[in-house]
Short mmCIF file of C-alpha atoms and ligand atoms in Angstrom, two decimals:
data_model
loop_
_atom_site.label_atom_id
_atom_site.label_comp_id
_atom_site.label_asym_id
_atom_site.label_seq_id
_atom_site.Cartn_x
_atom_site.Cartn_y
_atom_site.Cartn_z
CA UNK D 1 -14.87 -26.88 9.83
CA UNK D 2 -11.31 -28.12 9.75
CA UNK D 3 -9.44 -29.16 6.67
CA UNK D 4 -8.20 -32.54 6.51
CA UNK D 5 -4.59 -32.58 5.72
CA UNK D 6 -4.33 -33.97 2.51
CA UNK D 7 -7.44 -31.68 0.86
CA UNK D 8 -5.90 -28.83 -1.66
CA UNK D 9 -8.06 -26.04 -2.65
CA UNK D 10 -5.27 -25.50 -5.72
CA UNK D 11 -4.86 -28.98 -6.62
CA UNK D 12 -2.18 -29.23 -9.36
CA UNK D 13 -0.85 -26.04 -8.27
CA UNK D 14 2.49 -26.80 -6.19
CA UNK D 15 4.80 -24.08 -4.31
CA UNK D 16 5.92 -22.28 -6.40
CA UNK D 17 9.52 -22.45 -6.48
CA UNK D 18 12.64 -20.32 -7.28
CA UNK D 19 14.49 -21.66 -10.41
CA UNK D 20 16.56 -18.80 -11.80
CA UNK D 21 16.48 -15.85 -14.83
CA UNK D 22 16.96 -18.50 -16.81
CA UNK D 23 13.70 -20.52 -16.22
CA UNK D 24 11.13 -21.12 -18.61
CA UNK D 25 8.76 -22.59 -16.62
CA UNK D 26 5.77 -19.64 -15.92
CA UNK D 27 4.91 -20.87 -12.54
CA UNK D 28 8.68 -20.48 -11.06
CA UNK D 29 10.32 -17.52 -9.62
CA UNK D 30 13.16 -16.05 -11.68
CA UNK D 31 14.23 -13.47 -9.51
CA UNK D 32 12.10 -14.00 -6.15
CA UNK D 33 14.15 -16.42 -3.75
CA UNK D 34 12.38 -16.35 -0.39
CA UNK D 35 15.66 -18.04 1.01
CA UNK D 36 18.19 -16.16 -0.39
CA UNK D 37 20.05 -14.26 2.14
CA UNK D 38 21.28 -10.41 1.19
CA UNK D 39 22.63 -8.49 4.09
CA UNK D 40 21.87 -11.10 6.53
CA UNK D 41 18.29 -10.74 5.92
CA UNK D 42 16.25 -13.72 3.61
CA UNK D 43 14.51 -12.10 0.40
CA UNK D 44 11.57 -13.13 2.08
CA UNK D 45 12.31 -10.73 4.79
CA UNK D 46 13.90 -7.73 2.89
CA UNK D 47 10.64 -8.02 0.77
CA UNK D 48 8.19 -8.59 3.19
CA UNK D 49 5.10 -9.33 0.76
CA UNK D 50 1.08 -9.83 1.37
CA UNK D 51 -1.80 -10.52 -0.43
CA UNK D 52 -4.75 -8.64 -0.29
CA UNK D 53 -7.67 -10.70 0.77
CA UNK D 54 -10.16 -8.47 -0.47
CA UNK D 55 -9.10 -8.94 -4.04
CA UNK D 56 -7.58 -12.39 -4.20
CA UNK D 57 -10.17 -14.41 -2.51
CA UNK D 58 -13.04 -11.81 -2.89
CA UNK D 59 -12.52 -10.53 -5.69
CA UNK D 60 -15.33 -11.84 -8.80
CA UNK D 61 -14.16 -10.12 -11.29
CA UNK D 62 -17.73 -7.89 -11.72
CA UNK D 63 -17.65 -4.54 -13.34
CA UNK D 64 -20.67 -2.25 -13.53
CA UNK D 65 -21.56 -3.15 -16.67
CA UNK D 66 -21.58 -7.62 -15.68
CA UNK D 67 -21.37 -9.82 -13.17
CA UNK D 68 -18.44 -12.15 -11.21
CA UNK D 69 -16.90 -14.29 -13.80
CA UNK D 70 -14.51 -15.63 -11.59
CA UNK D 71 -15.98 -18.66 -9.60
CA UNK D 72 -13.87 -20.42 -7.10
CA UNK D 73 -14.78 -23.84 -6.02
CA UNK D 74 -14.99 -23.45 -1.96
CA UNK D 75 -17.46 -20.21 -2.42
CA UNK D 76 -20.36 -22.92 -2.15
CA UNK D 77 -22.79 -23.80 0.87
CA UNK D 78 -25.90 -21.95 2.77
CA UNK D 79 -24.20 -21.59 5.69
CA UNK D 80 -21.83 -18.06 5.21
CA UNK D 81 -20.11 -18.39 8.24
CA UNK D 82 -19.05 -21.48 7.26
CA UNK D 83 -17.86 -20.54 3.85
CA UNK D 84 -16.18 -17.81 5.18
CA UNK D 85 -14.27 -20.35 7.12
CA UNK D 86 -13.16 -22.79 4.25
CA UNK D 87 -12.59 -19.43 2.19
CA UNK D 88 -9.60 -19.11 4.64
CA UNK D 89 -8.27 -22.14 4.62
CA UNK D 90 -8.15 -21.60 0.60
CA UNK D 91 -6.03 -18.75 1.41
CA UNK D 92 -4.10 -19.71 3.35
CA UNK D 93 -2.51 -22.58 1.31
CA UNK D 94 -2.53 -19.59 -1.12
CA UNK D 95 -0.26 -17.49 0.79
CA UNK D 96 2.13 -20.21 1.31
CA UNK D 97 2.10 -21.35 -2.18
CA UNK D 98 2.76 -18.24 -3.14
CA UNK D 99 5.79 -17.36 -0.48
CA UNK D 100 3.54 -14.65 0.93
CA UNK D 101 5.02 -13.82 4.63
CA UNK D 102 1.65 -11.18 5.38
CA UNK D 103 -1.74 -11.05 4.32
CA UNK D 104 -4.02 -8.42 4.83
CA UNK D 105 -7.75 -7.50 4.91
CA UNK D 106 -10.73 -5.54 5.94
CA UNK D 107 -13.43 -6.98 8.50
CA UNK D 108 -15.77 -7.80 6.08
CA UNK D 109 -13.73 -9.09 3.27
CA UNK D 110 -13.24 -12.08 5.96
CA UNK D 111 -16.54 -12.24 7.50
CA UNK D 112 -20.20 -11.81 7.09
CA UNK D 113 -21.77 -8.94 8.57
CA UNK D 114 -24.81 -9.42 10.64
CA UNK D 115 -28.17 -8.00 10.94
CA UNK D 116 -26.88 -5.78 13.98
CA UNK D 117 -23.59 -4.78 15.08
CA UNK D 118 -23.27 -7.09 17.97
CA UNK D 119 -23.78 -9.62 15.36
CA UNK D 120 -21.47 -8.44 13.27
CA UNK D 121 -18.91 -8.69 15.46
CA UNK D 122 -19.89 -11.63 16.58
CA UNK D 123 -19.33 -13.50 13.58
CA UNK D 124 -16.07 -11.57 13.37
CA UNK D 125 -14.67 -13.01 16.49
CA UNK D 126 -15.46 -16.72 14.97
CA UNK D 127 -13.61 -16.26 11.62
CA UNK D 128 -10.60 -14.28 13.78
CA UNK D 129 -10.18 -17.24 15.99
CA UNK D 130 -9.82 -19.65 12.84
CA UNK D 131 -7.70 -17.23 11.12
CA UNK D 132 -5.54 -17.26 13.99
CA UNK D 133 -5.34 -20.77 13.85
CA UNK D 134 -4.34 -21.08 10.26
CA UNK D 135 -1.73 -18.14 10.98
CA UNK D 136 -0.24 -20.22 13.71
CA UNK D 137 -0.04 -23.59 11.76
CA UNK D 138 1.22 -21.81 8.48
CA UNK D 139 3.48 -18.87 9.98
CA UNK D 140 1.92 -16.79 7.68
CA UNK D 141 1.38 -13.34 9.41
CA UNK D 142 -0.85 -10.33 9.21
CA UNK D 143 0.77 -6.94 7.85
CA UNK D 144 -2.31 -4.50 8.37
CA UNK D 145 -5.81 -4.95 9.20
CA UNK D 146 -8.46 -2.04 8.01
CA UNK D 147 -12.38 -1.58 8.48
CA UNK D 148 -14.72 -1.40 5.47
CA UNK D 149 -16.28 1.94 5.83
CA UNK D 150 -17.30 2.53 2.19
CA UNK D 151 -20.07 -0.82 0.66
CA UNK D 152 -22.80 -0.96 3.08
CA UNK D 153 -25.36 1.42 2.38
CA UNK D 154 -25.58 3.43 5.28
CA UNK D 155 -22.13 4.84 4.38
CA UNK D 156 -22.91 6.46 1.56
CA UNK D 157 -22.53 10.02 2.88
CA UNK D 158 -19.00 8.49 4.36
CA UNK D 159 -18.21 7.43 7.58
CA UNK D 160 -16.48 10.05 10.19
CA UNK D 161 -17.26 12.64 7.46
CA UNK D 162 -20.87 11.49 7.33
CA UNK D 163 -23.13 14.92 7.88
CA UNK D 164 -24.83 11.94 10.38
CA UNK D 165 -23.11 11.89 13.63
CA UNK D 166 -25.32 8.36 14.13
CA UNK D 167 -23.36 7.52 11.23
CA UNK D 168 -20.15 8.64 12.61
CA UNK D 169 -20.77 6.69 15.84
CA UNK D 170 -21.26 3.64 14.17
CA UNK D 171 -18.06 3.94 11.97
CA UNK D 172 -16.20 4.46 15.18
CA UNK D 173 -17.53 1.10 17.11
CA UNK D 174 -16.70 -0.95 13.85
CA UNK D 175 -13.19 0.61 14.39
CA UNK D 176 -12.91 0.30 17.39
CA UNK D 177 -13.61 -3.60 17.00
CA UNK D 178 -11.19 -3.73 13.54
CA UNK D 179 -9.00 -2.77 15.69
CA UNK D 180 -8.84 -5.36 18.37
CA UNK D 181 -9.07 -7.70 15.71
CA UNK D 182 -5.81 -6.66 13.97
CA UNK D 183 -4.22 -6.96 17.40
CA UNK D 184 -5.49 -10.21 18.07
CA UNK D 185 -3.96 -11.46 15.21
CA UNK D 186 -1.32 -9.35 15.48
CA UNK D 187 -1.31 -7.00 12.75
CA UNK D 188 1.68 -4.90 12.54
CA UNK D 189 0.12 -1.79 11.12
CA UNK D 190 -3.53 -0.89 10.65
CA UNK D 191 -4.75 0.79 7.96
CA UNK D 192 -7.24 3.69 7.05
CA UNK D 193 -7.75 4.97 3.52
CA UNK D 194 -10.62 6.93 3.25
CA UNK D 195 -13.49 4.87 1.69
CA UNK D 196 -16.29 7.42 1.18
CA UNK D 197 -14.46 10.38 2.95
CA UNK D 198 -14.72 12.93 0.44
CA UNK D 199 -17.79 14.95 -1.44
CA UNK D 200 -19.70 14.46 -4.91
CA UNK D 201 -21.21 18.14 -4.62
CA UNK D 202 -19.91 21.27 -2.36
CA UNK D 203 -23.44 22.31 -2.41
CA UNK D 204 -24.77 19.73 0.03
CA UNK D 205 -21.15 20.03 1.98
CA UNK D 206 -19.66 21.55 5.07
CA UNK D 207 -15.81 20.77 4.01
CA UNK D 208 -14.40 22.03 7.12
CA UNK D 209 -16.81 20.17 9.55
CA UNK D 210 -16.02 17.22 7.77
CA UNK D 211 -12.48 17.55 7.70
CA UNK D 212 -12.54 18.09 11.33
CA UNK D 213 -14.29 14.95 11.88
CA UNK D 214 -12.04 13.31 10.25
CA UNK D 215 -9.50 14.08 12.32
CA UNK D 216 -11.50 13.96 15.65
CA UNK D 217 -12.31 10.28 14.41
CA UNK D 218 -8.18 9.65 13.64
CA UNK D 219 -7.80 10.92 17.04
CA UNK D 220 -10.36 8.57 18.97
CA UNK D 221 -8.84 5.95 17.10
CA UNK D 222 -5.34 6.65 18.47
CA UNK D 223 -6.60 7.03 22.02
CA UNK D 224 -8.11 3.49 21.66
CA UNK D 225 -5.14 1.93 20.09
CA UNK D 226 -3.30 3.08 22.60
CA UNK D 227 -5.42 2.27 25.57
CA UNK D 228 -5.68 -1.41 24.08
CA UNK D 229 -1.75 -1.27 24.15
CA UNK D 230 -1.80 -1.82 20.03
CA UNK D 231 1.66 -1.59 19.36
CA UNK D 232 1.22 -1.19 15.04
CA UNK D 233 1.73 1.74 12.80
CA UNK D 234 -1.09 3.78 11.64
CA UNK D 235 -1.19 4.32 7.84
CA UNK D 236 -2.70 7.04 5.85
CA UNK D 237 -3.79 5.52 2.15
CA UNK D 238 -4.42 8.40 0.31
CA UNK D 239 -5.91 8.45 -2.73
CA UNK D 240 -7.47 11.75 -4.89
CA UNK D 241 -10.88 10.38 -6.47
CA UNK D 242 -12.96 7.36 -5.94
CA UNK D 243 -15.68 6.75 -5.46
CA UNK D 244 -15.81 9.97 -4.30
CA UNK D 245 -15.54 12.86 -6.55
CA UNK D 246 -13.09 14.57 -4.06
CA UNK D 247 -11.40 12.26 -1.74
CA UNK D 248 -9.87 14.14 1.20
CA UNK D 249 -6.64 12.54 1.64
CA UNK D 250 -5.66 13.48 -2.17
CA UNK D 251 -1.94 13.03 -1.91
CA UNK D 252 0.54 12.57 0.31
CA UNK D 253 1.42 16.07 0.39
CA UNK D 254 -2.29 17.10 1.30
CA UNK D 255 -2.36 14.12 3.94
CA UNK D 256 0.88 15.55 5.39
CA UNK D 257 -1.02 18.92 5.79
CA UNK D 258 -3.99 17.43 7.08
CA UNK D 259 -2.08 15.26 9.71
CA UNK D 260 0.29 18.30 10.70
CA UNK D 261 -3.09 20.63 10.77
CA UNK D 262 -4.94 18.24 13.26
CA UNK D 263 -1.98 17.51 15.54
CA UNK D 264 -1.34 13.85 13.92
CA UNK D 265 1.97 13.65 11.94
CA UNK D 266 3.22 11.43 14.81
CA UNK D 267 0.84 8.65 14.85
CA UNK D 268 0.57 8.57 11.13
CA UNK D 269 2.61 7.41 8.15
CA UNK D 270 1.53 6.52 4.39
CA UNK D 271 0.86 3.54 2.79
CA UNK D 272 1.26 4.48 -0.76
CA UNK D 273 -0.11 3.10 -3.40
CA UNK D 274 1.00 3.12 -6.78
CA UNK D 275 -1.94 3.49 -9.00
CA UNK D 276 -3.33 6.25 -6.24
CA UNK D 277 -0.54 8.38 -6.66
CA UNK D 278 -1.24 7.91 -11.15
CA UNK D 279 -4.92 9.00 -9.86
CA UNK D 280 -3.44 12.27 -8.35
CA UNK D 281 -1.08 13.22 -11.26
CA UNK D 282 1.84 11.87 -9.52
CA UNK D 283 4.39 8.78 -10.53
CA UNK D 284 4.48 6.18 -8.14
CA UNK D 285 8.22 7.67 -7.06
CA UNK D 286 6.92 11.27 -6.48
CA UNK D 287 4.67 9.97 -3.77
CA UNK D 288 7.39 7.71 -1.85
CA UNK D 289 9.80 10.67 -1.91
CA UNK D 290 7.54 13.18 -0.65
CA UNK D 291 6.70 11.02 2.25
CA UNK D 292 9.92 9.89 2.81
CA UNK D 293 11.50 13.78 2.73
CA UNK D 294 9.32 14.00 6.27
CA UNK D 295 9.98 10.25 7.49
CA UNK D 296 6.77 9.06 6.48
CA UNK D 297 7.12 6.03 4.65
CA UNK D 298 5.51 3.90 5.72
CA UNK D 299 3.98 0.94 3.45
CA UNK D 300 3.25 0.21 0.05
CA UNK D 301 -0.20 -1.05 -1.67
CA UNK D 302 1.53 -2.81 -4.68
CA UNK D 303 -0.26 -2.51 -7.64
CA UNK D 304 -0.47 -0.10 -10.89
CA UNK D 305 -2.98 1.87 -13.15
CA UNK D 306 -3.55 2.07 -16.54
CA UNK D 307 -2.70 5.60 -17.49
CA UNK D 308 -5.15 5.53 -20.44
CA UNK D 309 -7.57 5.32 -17.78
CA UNK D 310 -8.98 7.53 -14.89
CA UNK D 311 -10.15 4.95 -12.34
CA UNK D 312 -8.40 2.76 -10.19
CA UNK D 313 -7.75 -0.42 -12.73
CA UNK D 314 -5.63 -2.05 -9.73
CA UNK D 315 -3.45 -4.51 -11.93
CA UNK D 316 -0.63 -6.19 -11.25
CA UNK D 317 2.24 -4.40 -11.43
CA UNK D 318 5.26 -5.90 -14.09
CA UNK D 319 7.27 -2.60 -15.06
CA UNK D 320 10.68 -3.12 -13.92
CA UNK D 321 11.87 0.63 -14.63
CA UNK D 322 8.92 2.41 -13.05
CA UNK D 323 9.60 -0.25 -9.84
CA UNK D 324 13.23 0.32 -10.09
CA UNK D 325 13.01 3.98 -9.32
CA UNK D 326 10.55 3.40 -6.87
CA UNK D 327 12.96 0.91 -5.03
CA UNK D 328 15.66 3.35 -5.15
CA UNK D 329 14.03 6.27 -3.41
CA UNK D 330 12.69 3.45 -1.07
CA UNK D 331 15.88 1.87 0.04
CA UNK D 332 17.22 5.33 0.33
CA UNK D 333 14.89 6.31 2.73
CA UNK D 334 16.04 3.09 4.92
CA UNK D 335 13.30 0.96 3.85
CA UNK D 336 9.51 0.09 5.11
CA UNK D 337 10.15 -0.56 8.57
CA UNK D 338 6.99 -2.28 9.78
CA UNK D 339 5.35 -2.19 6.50
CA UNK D 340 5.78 -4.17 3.37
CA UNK D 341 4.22 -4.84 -0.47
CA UNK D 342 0.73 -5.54 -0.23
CA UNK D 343 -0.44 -6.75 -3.32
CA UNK D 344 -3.74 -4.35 -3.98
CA UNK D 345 -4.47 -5.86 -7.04
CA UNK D 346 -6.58 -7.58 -8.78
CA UNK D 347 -7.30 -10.05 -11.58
CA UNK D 348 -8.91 -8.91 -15.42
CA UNK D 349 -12.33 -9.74 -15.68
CA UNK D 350 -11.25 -12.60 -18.24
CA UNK D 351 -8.67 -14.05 -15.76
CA UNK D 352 -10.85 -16.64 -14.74
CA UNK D 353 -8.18 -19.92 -13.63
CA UNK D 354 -7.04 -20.27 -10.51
CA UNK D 355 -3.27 -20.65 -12.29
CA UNK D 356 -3.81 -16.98 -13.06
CA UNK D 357 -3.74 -16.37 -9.67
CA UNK D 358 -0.20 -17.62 -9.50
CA UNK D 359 1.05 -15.85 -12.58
CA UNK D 360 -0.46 -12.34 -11.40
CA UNK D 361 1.50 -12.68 -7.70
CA UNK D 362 4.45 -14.60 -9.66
CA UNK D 363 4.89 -11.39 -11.99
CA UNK D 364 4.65 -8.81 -9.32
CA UNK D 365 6.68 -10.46 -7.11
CA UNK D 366 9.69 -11.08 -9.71
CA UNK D 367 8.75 -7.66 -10.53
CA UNK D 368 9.90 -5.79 -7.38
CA UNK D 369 12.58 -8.69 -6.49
CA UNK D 370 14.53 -7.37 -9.78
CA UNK D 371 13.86 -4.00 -8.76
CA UNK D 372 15.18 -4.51 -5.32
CA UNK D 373 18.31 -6.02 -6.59
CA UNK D 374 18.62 -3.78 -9.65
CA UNK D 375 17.85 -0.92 -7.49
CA UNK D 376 20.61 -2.34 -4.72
CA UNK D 377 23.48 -2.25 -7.31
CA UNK D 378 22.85 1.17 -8.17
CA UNK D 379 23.10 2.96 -4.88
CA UNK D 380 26.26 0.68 -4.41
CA UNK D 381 27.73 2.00 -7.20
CA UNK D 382 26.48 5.68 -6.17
CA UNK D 383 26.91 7.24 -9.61
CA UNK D 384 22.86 9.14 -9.78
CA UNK D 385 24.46 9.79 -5.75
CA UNK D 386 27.58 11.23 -6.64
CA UNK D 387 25.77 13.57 -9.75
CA UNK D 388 23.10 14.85 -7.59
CA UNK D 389 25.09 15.74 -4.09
CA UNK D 390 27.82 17.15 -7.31
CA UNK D 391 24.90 19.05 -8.51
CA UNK D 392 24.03 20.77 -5.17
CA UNK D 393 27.86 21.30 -3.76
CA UNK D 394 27.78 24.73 -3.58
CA UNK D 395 25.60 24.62 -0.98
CA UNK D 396 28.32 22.98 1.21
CA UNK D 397 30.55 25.34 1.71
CA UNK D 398 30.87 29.51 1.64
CA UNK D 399 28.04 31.88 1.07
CA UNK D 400 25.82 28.39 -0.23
CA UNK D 401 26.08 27.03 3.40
CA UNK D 402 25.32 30.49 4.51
CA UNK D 403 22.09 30.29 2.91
CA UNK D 404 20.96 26.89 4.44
CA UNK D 405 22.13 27.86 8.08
CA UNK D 406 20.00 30.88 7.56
CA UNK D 407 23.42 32.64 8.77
CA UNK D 408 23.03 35.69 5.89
CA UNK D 409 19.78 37.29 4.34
CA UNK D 410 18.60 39.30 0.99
CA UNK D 411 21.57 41.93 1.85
CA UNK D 412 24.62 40.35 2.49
CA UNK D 413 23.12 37.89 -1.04
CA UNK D 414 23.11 41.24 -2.73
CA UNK D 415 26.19 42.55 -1.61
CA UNK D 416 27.97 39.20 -3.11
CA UNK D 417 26.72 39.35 -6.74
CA UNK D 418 27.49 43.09 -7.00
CA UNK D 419 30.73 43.23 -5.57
CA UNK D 420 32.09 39.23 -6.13
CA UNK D 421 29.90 37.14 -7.63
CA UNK D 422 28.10 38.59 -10.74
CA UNK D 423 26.56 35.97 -13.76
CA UNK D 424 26.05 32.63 -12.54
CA UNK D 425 27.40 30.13 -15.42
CA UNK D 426 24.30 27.76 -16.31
CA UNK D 427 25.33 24.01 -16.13
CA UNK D 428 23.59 21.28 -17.65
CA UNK D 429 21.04 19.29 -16.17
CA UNK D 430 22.11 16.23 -18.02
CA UNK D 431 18.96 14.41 -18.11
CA UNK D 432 19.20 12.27 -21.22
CA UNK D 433 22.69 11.09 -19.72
CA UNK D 434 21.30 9.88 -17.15
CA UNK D 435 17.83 8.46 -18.39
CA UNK D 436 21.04 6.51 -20.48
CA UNK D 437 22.53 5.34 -17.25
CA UNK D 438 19.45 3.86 -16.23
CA UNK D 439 19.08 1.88 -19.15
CA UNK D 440 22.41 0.39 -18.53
CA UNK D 441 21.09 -0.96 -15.22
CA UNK D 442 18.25 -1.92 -16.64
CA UNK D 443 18.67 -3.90 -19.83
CA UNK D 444 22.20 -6.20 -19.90
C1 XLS G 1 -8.98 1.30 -2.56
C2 XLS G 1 -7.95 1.04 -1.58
C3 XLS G 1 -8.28 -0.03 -0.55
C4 XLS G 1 -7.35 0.08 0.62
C5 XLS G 1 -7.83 -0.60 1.85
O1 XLS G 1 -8.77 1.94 -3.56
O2 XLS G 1 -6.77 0.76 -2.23
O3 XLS G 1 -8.25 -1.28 -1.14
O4 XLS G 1 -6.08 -0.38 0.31
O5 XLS G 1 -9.03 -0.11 2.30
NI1 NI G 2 -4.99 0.12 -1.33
NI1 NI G 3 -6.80 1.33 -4.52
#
C-alpha cells in the first residue's frame, strides 16, 4: 500500500523548525538546529537522535490497571500486515518532522508475528522491504535493531536463560533473523537488553547455567554476525529489575564482569539508559563513566525515571543539569561513536494528541541540544578539568608516580612517612564550590 504524496498522517503538524531561545512558539526548537554546524559536524550529526518505534507508534498508553487511551488514526483495517505497513509510513513522516536522523525497533514492534516461525519471518521480510523503501526516500536511517524476547508467552521463563533449551533454540533463530534484518536495513548497532533474562525465585533457578547460556547465546550471536559480514556494534542494555525480579545484566559494572567472565568485552559495549541506571541506584552519569573508564560507551536509550517510583516510568527526559553532567562525561570520553540518543520513552497515559507527540521529542531534544552546548563550553573552559587533574597531582611526579608505575611497594611507602613524609595535610574537597560553578553554567 503506497502513500500518495500529498496524504499526511499529522495533518496540521508541520516540521518542526528551529527558531531560537527566544521562541515562544511550543512546537519550535529553541536550542535543536539540525543545520547548525559545530566543529564541522551539523547538530544533526553531533546529536545523532532516533525514535523508538516501540513506544512512539506502538505505544497505547495501557497500564495494568486500563487499557490504550491513545488511538492513532492509521491503526485501523483487518488486514495487519497491511496496517503494519501504513503504520510506517506514519512514522516515517514522523521522524522527519521531528529531525530524527535514526529510528529504531524490535521485530515485532514493526511486524505481526505469525502462527509459526517461518511465518513470522515471513511477514518480517514484507514490512523490511517497505521500511527500506521509506528509509531510502526519506534518508532517515536505522541506529539499532533488537529482537523481542520478553511478550510472547512462551518466553516467560526467558529466552537463552530459559531452563527450556527448545526455548533457547527458538530465541536464537528469531536472532538470528533480527539480525539480518538490521543489516538489511542497515542498522549500525544491534541491540540486546535482556527481556526476561533474570529470575523471580532462586528456588526454581540454576543461576550459573543460566548465566552461561547467556553467554553461549551472546557468543552464537557474534559468530553469526560475523559470518553474515554485519559490520554494527553490539550493545549490552542493562538494566537491574523488570519484569524480572533479578535481571542479570544489573549494571554496567556487573555487565562488564559478565562480558570479561565469558570472553566478550570485545564484541560488546553499553547502551545506557538513563532511567535503568535510577533502577540500579545509580545517576544516569555514574553509569556513562563506568563504561566509559573501560571504553565501553557505546549508546544511549534517552529517557528518565521518576525517582518516587521503582519501575521503569520511561518519560521524556527535560532536566538540563542531570543531562549536562551526563554530556560532559560523554564528550569526554570522545563521544558515541556509532551510537546515538534513542528516545526510549514514552507518552503519560493522558497524553492522548498526536501534538503531544511533538512536544515530548521537542523537549528532549532541546533538552540534550542545551546540554551538549552547555556541556561544550565547560570542558573549553576546563575549570572542573583543571580542579580535578589539581586534585590528583601528586600522583605525577615523585613517590605518587612511584605508586602508579607500581615501581615501589608497602616498604619503601613506609620508609617515606617515617623518615620524610609524616602527617598528610587534609585539603578540601570543595564540593559546594563547585556544585556553585555549575550553576553558573547553568542558569545566565
Ligand atoms: C526496556 C528496554 C527496551 C530496550 C530494547 O526496559 O529499555 O525498550 O531498549 O529492547
Ligand atoms: Ni531501552
Ligand atoms: Ni527501559
Amino acid at each position: 500500500m503506497a502513500k500518495s504524496k500529498n496524504k499526511s498522517y499529522f495533518s496540521g503538524l508541520d516540521r518542526v523548525a528551529y527558531e531560537g531561545p527566544s521562541s515562544e512558539n511550543p512546537l519550535a526548537f529553541r536550542h535543536y538546529n539540525p543545520a547548525e554546524v559545530i566543529d564541522g559536524k551539523t547538530m544533526k550529526e553531533h546529536m545523532r537522535f532516533s525514535i523508538a518505534y516501540w513506544h512512539s507508534f506502538r505505544g497505547t498508553g495501557s497500564d495494568p490497571f486500563g487499557p490504550g487511551t491513545i488511538v492513532r488514526p492509521w491503526e485501523k483495517g483487518k488486514d495487519p500486515v497491511s496496517v503494519a505497513k501504513v503504520r510506517l509510513e506514519a512514522g516515517f513522516e514522523f521522524f522527519q518532522k521531528i529531525e530524527s536522523p535514526f529510528w529504531c525497533f524490535h521485530d515485532r514492534d514493526i511486524a505481526p508475528e505469525g502462527k509459526t516461525l517461518a511465518e513470522s519471518n515471513k511477514i518480517l521480510d514484507q514490512v523490511v522491504a517497505h521500511a527500506k523503501q521509506l528509509q531510502k526516500s526519506t534518508g532517515v536511517k536505522l541506529l539499532w535493531g533488537t529482537a523481542n524476547l520478553f511478550s510472547n508467552p512462551r518466553f516467560m521463563a526467558g529466552a537463552s536463560t530459559n531452563p527450556d533449551a527448545h526455548v533457547f533454540a527458538y530465541a536464537a533463530a528469531q536472532v538470528k533473523k533480527a539480525l539480518e534484518v538490521t543489516q538489511e536495513l542497515g542498522g549500525e548497532n544491534y541491540v540486546f537488553w535482556g527481556g526476561r533474562e533474570g529470575y523471580e525465585t532462586l528456588l526454581n533457578t540454576n543461576l550459573k547455567r543460566e548465566q552461561d547460556h547467556l553467554a553461549t547465546f551472546m557468543h552464537m550471536a557474534a559468530d553469526y554476525a560475523k559470518s553474515i559480514g554485519f559490520k554494527g556494534q553490539f550493545l549490552i542494555e542493562p538494566k537491574p529489575k523488570e519484569p524480572t525480579k533479578h535481571q542479570y545484566d544489573f549494571d554496567v559494572a556487573s555487565g562488564i564482569a559478565f562480558l570479561r567472565t565469558y570472553g566478550l568485552e570485545k564484541i560488546f559495549k553499553f547502551n545506557i539508559e538513563t532511567n535503568h541506571a535510577t533502577l540500579a541506584g545509580h545517576t544516569f552519569q555514574h553509569e556513562i563513566e563506568v563504561a566509559a573508564a573501560q571504553g565501553m560507551l557505546g549508546s544511549i536509550d534517552a529517557n528518565s525515571g521518576d525517582l518516587l517510583l521503582g519501575w521503569d516510568t520511561d518519560q521524556f527526559n527535560t532536566d538540563v543539569k542531570e543531562l549536562t553532567l551526563a554530556m560532559v562525561s560523554i564528550l569526554r570520553a570522545g563521544g558515541l561513536g556509532s551510537g546515538g540518543f534513542n528516545f526510549d520513552a514514552k507518552l503519560r497515559r493522558q497524553s492522548i494528541d498526536p501534538s503531544d507527540l511533538f512536544h515530548a521529542h521537542i523537549g528532549g531534544m532541546d533538552a540534550y541540544a542545551a546540554a551538549f552546548k552547555v556541556a561544550r563550553q565547560i570542558l573549553a573552559e576546563g575549570q572542573f578539568e583543571r580542579f580535578v587533574a589539581d586534585r590528583y597531582s601528586s600522583f605525577d611526579s615523585g613517590f605518587g608516580k612511584d605508586i602508579e608505575t607500581r615501581k615501589i611497594g608497602f616498604k619503601e611507602l613506609e620508609k617515606l612517612v617515617l623518615t620524610k613524609l609524616g602527617e598528610p595535610t587534609p585539603r578540601s574537597g570543595r564540593q559546594e564550590y563547585l556544585e556553585n560553578l555549575l550553576n553558573r553554567y547553568l542558569v545566565k
